[in-house]
CSV table of C-alpha atoms in Angstrom, one decimal:
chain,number,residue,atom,x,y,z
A,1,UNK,CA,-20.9,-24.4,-17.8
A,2,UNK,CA,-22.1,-20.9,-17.8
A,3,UNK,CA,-25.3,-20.9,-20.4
A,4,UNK,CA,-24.7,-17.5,-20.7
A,5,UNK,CA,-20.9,-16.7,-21.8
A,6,UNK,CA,-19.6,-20.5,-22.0
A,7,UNK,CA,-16.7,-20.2,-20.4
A,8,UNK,CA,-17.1,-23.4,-18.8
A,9,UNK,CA,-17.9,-22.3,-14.9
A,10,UNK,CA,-19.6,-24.0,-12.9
A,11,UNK,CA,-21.1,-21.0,-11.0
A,12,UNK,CA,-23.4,-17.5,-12.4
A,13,UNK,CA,-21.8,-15.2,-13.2
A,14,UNK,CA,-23.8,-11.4,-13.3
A,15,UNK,CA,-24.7,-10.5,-16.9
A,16,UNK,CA,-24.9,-7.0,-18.4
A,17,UNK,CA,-24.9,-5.9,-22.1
A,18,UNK,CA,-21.5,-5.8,-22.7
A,19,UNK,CA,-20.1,-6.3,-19.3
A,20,UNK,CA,-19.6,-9.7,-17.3
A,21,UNK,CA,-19.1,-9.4,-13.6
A,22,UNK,CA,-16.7,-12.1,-12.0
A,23,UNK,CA,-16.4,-10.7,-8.5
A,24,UNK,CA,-20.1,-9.7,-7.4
A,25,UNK,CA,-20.6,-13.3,-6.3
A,26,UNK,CA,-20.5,-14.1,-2.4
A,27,UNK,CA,-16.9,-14.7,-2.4
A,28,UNK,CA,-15.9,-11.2,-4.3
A,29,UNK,CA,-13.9,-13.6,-6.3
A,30,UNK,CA,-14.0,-16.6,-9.2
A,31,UNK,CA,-11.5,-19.3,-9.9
A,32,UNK,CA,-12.0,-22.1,-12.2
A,33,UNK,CA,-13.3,-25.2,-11.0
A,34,UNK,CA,-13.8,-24.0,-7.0
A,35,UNK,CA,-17.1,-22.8,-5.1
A,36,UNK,CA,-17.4,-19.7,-3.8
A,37,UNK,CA,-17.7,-21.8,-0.8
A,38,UNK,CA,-14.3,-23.4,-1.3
A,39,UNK,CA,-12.9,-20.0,-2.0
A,40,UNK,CA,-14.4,-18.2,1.5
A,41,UNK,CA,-12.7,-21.2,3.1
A,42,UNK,CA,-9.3,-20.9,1.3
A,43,UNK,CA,-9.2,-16.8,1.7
A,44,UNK,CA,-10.3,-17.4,5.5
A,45,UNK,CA,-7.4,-19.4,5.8
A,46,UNK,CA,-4.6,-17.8,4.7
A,47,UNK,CA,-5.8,-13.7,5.7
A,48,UNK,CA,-6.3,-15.5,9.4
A,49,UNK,CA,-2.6,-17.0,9.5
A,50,UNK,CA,-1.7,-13.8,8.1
A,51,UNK,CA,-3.1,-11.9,10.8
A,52,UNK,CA,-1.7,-13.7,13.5
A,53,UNK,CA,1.3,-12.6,12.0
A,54,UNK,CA,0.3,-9.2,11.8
A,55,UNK,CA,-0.6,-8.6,15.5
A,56,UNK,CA,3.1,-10.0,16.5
A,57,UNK,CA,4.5,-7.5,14.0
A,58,UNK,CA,2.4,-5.0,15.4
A,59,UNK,CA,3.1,-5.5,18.9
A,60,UNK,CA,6.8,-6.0,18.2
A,61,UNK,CA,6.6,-2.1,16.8
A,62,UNK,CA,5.0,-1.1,19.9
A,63,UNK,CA,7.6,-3.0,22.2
A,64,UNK,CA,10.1,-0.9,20.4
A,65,UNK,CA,8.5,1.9,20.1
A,66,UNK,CA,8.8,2.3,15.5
A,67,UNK,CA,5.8,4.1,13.4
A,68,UNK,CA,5.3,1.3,11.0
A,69,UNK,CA,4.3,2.4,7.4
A,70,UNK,CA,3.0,0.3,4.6
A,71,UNK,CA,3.2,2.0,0.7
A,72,UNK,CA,1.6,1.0,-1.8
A,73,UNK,CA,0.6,2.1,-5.2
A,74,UNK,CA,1.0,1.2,-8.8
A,75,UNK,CA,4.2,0.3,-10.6
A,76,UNK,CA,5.8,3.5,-11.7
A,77,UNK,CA,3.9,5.7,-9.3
A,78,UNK,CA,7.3,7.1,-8.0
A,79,UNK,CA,7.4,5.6,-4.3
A,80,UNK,CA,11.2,4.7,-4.4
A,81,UNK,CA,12.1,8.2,-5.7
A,82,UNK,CA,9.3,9.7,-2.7
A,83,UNK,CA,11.5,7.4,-0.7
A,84,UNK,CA,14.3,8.2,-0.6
A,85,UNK,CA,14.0,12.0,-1.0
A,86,UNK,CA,12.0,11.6,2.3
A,87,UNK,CA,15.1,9.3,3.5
A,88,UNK,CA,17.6,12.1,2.6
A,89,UNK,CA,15.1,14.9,4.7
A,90,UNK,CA,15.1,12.9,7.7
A,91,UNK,CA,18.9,12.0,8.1
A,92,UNK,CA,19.9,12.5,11.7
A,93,UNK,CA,16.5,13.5,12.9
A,94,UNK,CA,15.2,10.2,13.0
A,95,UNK,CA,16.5,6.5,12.5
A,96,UNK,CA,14.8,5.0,9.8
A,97,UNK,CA,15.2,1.2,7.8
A,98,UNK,CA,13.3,0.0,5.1
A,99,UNK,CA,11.5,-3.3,3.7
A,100,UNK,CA,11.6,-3.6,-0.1
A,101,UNK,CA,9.2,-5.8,-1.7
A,102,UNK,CA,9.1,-6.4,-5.3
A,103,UNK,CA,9.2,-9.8,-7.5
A,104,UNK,CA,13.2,-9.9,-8.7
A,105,UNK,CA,16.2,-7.5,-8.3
A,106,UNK,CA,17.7,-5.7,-5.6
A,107,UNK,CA,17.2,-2.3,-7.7
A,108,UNK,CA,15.7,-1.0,-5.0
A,109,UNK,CA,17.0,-1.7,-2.0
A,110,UNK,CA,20.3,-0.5,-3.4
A,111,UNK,CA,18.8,2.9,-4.2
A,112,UNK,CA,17.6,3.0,-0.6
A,113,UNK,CA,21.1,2.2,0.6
A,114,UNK,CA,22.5,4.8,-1.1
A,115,UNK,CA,21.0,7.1,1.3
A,116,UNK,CA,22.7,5.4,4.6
A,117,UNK,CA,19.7,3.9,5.5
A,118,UNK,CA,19.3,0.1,6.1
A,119,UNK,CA,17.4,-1.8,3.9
A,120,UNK,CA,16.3,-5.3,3.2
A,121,UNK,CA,15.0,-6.8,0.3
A,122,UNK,CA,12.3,-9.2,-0.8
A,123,UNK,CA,11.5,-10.6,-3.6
A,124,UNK,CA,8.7,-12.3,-3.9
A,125,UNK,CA,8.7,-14.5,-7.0
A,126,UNK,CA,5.3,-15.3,-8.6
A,127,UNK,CA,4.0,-13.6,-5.5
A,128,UNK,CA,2.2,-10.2,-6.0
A,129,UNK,CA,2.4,-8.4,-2.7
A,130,UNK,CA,4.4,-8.5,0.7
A,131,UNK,CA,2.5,-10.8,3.8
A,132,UNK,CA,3.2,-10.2,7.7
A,133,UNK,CA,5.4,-13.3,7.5
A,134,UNK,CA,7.8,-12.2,5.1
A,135,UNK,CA,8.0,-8.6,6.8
A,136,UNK,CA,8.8,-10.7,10.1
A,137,UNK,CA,11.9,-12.1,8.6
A,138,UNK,CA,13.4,-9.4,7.0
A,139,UNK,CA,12.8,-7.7,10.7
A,140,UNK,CA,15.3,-10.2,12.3
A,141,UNK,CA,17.7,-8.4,9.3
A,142,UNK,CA,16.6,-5.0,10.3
A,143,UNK,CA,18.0,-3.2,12.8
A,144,UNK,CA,15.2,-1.2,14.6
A,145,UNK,CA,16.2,1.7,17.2
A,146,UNK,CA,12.9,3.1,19.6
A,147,UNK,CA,11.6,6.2,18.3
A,148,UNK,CA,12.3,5.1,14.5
A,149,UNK,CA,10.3,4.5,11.4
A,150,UNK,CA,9.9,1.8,9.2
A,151,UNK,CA,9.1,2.1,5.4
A,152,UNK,CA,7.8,-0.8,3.8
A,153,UNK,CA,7.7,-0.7,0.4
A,154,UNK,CA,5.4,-3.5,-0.9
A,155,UNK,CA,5.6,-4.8,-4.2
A,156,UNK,CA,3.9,-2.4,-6.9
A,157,UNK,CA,-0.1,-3.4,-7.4
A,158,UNK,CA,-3.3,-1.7,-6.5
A,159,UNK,CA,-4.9,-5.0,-5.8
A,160,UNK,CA,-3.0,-8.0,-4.1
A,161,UNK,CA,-1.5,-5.8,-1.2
A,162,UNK,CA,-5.3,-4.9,-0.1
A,163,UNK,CA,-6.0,-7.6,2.1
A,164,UNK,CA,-2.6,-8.4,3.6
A,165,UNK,CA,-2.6,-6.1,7.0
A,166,UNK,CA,1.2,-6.5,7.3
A,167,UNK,CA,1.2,-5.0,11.4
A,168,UNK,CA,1.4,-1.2,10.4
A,169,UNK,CA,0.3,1.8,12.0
A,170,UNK,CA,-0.5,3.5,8.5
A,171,UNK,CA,-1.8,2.3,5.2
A,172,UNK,CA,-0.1,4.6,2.6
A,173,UNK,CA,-1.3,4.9,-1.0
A,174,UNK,CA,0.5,6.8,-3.4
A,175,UNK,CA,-1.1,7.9,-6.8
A,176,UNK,CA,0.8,9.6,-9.6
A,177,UNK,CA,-0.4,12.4,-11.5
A,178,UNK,CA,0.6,10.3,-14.9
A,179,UNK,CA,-2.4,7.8,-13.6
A,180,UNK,CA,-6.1,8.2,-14.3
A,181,UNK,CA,-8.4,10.3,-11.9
A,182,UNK,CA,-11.0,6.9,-12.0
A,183,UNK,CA,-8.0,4.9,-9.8
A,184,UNK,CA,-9.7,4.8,-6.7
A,185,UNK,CA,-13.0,3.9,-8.2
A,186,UNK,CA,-11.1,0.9,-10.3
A,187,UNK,CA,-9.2,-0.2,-7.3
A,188,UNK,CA,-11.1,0.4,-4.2
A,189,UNK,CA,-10.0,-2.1,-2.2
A,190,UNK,CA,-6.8,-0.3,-1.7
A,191,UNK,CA,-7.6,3.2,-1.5
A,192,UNK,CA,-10.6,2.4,1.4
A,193,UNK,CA,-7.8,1.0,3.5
A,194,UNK,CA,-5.6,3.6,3.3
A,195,UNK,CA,-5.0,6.3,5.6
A,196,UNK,CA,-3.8,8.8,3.4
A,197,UNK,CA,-2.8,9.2,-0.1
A,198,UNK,CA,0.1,11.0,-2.0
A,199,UNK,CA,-0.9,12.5,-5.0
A,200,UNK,CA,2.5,12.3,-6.2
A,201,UNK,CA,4.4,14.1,-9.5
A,202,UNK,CA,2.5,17.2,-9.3
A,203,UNK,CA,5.5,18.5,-11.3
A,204,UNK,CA,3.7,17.2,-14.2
A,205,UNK,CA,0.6,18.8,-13.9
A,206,UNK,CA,1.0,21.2,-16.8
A,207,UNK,CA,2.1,18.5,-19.3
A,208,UNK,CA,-0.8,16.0,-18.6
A,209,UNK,CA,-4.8,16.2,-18.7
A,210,UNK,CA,-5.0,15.7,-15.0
A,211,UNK,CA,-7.9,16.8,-13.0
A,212,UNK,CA,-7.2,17.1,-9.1
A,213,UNK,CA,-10.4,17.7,-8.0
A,214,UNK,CA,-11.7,14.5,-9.4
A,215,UNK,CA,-8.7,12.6,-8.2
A,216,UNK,CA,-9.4,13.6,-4.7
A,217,UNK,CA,-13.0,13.5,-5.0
A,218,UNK,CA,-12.9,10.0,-6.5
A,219,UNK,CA,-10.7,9.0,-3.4
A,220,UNK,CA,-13.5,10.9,-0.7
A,221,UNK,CA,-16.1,8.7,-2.4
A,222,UNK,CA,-14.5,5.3,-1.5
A,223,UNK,CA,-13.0,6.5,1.7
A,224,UNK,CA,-14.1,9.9,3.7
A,225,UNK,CA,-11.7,9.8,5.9
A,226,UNK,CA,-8.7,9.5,3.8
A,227,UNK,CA,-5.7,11.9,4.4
A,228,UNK,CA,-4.6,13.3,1.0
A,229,UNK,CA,-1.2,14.8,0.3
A,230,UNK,CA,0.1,16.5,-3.2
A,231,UNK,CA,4.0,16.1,-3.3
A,232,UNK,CA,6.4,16.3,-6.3
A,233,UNK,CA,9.5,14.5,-5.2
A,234,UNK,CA,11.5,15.5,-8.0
A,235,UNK,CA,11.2,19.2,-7.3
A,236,UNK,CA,10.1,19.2,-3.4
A,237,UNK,CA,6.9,20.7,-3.4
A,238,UNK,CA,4.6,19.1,-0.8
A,239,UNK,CA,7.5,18.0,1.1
A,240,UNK,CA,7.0,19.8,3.9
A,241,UNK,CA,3.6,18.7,4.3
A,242,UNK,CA,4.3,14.8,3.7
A,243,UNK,CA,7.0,14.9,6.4
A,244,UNK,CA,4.7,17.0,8.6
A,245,UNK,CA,2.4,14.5,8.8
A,246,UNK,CA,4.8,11.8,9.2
A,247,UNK,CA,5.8,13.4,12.5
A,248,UNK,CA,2.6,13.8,13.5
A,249,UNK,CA,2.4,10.1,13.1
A,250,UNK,CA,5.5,9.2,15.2
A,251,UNK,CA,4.0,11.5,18.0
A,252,UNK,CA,0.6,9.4,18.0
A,253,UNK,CA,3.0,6.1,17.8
A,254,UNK,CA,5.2,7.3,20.4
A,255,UNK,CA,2.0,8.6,22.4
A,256,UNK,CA,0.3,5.3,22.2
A,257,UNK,CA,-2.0,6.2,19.5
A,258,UNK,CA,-4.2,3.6,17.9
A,259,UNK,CA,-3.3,1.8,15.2
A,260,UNK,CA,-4.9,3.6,11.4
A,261,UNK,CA,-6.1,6.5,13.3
A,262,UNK,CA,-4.9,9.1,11.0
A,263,UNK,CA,-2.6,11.8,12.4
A,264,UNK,CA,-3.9,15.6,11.6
């Protein structure tokens, strides 16, 4: 048992007045009743079957020559709506599918349809975020033409999706005006393993007490090299600039970029 909080632990947990840290231990993690030990082992496990899984995504996207995208962000952040409004700009300049990933329904997925573009959809049950295995299934679903770009939508949640590489060229994290500045700093996992960020709803700006500068500044501290795009979906501004850069990023693809090397 913890002497200090009782909680009945086995293992220390760091004490400060008014603040108990859980996840400054070796593992970065607690669970009731398991080592940190034990819990290395366990997350060693499952991120390195993951990754094998990963790689043969990621060479399958090479093979056929598809930018492979991962979003992520929050629930209610506005990545369907950024979705398809990007979906809409690129019909008949580029072919395009989409993964959905959420818990239950097919909401989303049927929004994406809507557009014309293919989409597949996951749910994921208890699960909390998308793995490279479940993106290679819905791939055999998918159909994939050589030049293309594939949007994965994984399941809303600044924290699960972190540490599942899923085989894609580009980590994308989007982060709504309607959200706190302090995101990145509360969930910097996701944000340092992210090539760029959308700094979506920017619509709202005048309505809200949001500050930019410390949005984006928060983001620079827990990753310098992080892209950052402001877009409004709803009304269009940034648009330009989001799909820019996503052709930029087909280019490197095509060109035979790296992988997470961020296009300018």
């Amino acid at each position: 048992m913890c002497t200090v909080c009782g909680c009945g632990d086995t293992h220390e947990h760091i004490h400060e007045k008014g603040h108990v840290h859980f996840g400054q231990d070796e593992a970065g993690v607690s669970a009731p009743g398991m080592s940190q030990s034990r819990l290395i082992q366990v997350e060693a496990d499952i991120l390195g079957k993951n990754k094998t899984y990963a790689e043969r995504n990621r060479q399958h996207f090479i093979d056929k020559g598809v930018l492979a995208l991962n979003l992520v962000s929050s629930p209610g952040s506005g990545k369907t709506t950024l979705l398809v409004e990007t979906l809409e700009r690129l019909k008949g300049e580029v072919p395009v599918a989409v993964v959905e990933g959420d818990q239950q329904t097919s909401n989303d997925a049927d929004r994406i349809r809507a557009t014309g573009a293919p989409a597949v959809q996951i749910n994921t049950g208890k699960g909390c975020h998308l793995d490279a295995h479940m993106v290679g299934h819905a791939l055999e679903k998918l159909p994939l033409e050589g030049g293309g770009v594939l949007f994965v939508e994984n399941v809303g949640n600044l924290v699960c999706p972190a540490a599942f590489d899923l085989g894609e060229a580009f980590r994308v994290v989007i982060l709504s005006v309607t959200e706190g500045e302090d995101k990145p700093l509360k969930y910097p996992d996701i944000f340092a393993s992210a090539n760029v960020m959308v700094l979506n709803k920017t619509d709202l700006l005048p309505h809200l007490d949001f500050s930019v500068e410390d949005a984006i500044a928060n983001a620079k501290r827990i990753n310098r090299a992080i892209r950052i795009l402001q877009v409004s979906a709803r009304t269009g501004e940034g648009m330009q600039d989001w799909l820019d850069w996503l052709r930029s990023a087909l280019a490197s693809q095509m060109a035979g970029t790296s992988h997470g090397q961020a296009a300018e």
